[in-house]
Short mmCIF file of C-alpha atoms in Angstrom, two decimals:
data_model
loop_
_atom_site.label_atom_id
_atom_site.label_comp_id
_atom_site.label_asym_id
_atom_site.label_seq_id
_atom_site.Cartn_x
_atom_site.Cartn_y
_atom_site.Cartn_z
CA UNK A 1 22.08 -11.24 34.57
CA UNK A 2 18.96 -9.83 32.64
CA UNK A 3 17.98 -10.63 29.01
CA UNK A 4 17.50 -8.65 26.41
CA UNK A 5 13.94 -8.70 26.81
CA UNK A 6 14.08 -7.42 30.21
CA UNK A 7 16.82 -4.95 29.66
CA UNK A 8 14.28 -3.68 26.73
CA UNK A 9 11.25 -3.27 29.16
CA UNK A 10 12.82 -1.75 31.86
CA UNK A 11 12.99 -5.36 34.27
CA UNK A 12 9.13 -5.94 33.94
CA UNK A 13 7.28 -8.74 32.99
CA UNK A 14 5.40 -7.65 29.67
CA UNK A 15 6.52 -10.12 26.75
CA UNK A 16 5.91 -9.52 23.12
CA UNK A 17 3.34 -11.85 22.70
CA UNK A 18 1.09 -9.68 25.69
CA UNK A 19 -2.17 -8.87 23.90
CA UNK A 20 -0.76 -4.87 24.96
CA UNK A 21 1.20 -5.01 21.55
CA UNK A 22 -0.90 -7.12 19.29
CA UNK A 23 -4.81 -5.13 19.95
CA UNK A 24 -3.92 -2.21 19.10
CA UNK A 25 -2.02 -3.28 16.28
CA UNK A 26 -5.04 -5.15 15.07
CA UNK A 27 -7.71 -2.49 15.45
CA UNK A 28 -5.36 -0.15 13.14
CA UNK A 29 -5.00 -2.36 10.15
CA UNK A 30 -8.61 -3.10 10.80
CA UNK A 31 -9.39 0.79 10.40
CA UNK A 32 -6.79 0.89 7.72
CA UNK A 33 -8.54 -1.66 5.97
CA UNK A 34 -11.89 -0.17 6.10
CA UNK A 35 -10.38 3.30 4.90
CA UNK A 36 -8.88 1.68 2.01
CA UNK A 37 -12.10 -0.03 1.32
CA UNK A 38 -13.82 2.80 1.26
CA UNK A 39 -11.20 4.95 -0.13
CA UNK A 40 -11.10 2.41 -3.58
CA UNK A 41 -15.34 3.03 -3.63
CA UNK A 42 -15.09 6.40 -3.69
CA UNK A 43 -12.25 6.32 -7.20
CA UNK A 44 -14.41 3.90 -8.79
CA UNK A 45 -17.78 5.90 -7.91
CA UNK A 46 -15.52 9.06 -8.86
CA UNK A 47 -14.77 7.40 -12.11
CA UNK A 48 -17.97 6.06 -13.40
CA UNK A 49 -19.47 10.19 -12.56
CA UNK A 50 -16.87 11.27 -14.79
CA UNK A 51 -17.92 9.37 -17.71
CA UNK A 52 -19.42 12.05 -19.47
CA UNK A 53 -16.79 14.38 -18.69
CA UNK A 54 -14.04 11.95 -20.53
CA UNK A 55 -16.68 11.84 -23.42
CA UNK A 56 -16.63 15.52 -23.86
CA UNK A 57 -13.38 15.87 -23.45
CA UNK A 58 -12.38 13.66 -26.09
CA UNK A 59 -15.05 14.68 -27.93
CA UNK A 60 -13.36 18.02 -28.03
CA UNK A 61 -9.58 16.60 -29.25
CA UNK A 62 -7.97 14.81 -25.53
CA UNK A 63 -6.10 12.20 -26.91
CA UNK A 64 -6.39 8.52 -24.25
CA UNK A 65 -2.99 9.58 -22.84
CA UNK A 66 -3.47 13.05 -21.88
CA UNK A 67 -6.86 11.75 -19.83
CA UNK A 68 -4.76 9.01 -18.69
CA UNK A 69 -2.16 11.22 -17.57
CA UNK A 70 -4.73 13.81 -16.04
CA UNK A 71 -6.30 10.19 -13.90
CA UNK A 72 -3.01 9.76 -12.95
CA UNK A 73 -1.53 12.92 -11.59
CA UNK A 74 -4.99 12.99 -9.64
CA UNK A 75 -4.35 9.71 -8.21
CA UNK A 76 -0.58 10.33 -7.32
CA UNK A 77 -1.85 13.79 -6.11
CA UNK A 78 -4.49 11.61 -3.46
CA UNK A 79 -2.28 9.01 -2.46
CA UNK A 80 1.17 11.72 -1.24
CA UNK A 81 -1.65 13.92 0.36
CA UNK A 82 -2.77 10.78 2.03
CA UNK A 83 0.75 9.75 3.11
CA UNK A 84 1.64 12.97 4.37
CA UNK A 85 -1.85 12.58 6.71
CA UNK A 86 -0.60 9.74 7.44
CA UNK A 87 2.48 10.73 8.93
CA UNK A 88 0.97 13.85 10.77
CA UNK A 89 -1.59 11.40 12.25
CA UNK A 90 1.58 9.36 13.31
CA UNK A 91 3.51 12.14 15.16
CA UNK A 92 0.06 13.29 16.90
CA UNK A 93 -0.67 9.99 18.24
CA UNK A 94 2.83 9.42 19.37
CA UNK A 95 2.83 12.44 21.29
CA UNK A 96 -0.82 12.03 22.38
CA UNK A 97 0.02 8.46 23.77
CA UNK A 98 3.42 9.87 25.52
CA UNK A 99 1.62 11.98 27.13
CA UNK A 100 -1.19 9.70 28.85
CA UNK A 101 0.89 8.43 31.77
CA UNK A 102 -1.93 5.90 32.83
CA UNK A 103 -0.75 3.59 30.59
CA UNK A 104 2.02 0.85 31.39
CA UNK A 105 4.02 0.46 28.56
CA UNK A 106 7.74 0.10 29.61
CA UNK A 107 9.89 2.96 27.49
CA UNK A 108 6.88 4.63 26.29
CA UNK A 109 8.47 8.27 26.72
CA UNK A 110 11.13 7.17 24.37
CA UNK A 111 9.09 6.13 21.56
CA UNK A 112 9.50 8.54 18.64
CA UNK A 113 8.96 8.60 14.87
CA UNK A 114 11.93 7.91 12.84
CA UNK A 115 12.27 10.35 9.81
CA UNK A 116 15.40 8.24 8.78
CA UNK A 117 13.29 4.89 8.78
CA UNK A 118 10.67 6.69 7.26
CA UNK A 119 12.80 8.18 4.34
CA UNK A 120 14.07 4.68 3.63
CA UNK A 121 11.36 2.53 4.43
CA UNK A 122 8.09 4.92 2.32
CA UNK A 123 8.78 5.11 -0.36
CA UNK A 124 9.96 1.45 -1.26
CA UNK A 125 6.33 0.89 -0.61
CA UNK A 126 5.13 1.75 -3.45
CA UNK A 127 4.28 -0.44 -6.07
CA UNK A 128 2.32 -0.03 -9.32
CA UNK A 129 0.38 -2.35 -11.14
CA UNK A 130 -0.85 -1.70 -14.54
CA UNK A 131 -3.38 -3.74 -16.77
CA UNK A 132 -4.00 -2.62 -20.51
CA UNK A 133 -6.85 -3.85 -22.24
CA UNK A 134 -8.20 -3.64 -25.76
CA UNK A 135 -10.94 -5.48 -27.81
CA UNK A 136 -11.02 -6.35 -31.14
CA UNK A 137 -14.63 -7.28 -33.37
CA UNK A 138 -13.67 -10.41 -35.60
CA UNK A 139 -17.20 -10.67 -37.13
CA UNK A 140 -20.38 -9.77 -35.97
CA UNK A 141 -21.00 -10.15 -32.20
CA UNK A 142 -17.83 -12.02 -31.79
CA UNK A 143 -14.76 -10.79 -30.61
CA UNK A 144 -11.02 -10.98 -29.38
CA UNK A 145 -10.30 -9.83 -25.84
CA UNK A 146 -6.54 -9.06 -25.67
CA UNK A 147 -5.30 -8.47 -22.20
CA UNK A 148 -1.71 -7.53 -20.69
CA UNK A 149 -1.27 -7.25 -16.54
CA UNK A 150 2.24 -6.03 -15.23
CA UNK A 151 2.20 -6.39 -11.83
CA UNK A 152 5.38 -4.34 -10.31
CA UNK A 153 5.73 -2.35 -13.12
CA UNK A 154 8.90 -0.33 -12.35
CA UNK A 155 10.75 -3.59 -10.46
CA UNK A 156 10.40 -1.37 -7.34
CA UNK A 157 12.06 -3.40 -4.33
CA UNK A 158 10.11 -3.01 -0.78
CA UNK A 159 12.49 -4.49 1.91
CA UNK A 160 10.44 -7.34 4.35
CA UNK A 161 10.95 -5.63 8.39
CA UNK A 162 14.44 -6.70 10.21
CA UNK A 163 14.44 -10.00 12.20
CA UNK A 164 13.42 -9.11 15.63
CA UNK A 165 14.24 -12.89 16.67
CA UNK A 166 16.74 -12.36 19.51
CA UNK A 167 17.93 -16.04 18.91
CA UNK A 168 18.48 -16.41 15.59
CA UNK A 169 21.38 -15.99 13.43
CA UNK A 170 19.81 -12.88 11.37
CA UNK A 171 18.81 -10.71 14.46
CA UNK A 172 18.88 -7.21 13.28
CA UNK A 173 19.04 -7.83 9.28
CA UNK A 174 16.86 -7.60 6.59
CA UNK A 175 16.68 -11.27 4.74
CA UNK A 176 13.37 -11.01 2.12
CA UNK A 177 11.92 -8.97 -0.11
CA UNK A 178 7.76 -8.42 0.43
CA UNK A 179 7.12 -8.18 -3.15
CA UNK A 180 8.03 -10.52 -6.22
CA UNK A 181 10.10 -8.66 -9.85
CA UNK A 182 8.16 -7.69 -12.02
CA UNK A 183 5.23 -10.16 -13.80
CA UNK A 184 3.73 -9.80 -16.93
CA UNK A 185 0.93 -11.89 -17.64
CA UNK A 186 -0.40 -12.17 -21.23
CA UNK A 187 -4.46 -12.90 -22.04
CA UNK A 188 -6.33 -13.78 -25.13
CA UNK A 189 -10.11 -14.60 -24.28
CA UNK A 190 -12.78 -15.42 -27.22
CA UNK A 191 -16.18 -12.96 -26.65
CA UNK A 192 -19.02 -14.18 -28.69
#
């Protein structure tokens, strides 16, 4: 009689803690985390250009919201074109690495990408955060500082990955949540 662990690799010997999984798993998020990096230098490069361009514009009537709106669709514009990238990228490497039979991962031909999961698993990933901010002169060089942060701003739910533990009693279900309802955190400072 096999396990489930065997039955899942084909009757080899490859575990789940084999460095095989984990490297490669590693060196992505460590890309992904340098792209983001970089990715949040160029908006706030982007933004501190454009300066001069929200100055004339509102010198010329653009109320706050409609260049808050315009920053906005911009930003949603980047960050679908990105996801959509992303996926592409997916499918290519999945077919790129399905195709490179040197490599000895058991049930590698079967690996595909899941438009289902991806459907219901993308867009709960989203979250948005929003921070207003507003200063008020009291007298002088002294000032109020009023500051709001809503963290989770539409309650948006994003689903923690199904337990993959073969022994426990919630194999296959989704128990947790990855992010917390919605905070709002209120901030008075004193400037002077």
């Amino acid at each position: 009689m096999n396990t489930l662990l065997e039955a899942y690799n084909g009757g080899g010997t490859m575990t789940l803690t084999d460095s095989k999984f984990y490297m490669p798993v590693l060196a992505a998020a460590f890309v992904l985390l340098i792209a983001a990096a970089n990715l949040a230098n160029l908006l706030l490069s982007r933004m501190t250009s454009r300066s001069r361009e929200s100055a004339i514009r509102t010198a010329l009537g653009a109320s706050r919201a409609r260049q808050f709106c315009q920053v906005l669709t911009e930003s949603l514009l980047l960050a679908a074109c990105g996801g959509a990238l992303g996926v592409v990228f997916a499918a290519w490497t999945i077919q790129l690495l399905a195709g490179a039979s040197t490599l000895d991962i058991p049930r590698l031909a079967e690996v595909r990408l899941d438009f289902g999961v991806l459907a219901f698993d993308g867009p709960s990933q989203f979250v948005t955060d929003m921070q207003i901010s507003k200063r008020f002169r009291v007298w002088k060089q002294a000032g109020v500082r009023v500051r709001a942060d809503i963290l989770n701003l539409f309650n948006t739910v994003n689903f923690y990955v199904v337990d993959d533990d073969i022994n426990s009693s919630t194999f296959g279900r989704i128990t947790d949540t990855t992010t917390n309802p919605r905070v709002v955190q209120l901030q008075v400072k004193m400037d002077f």
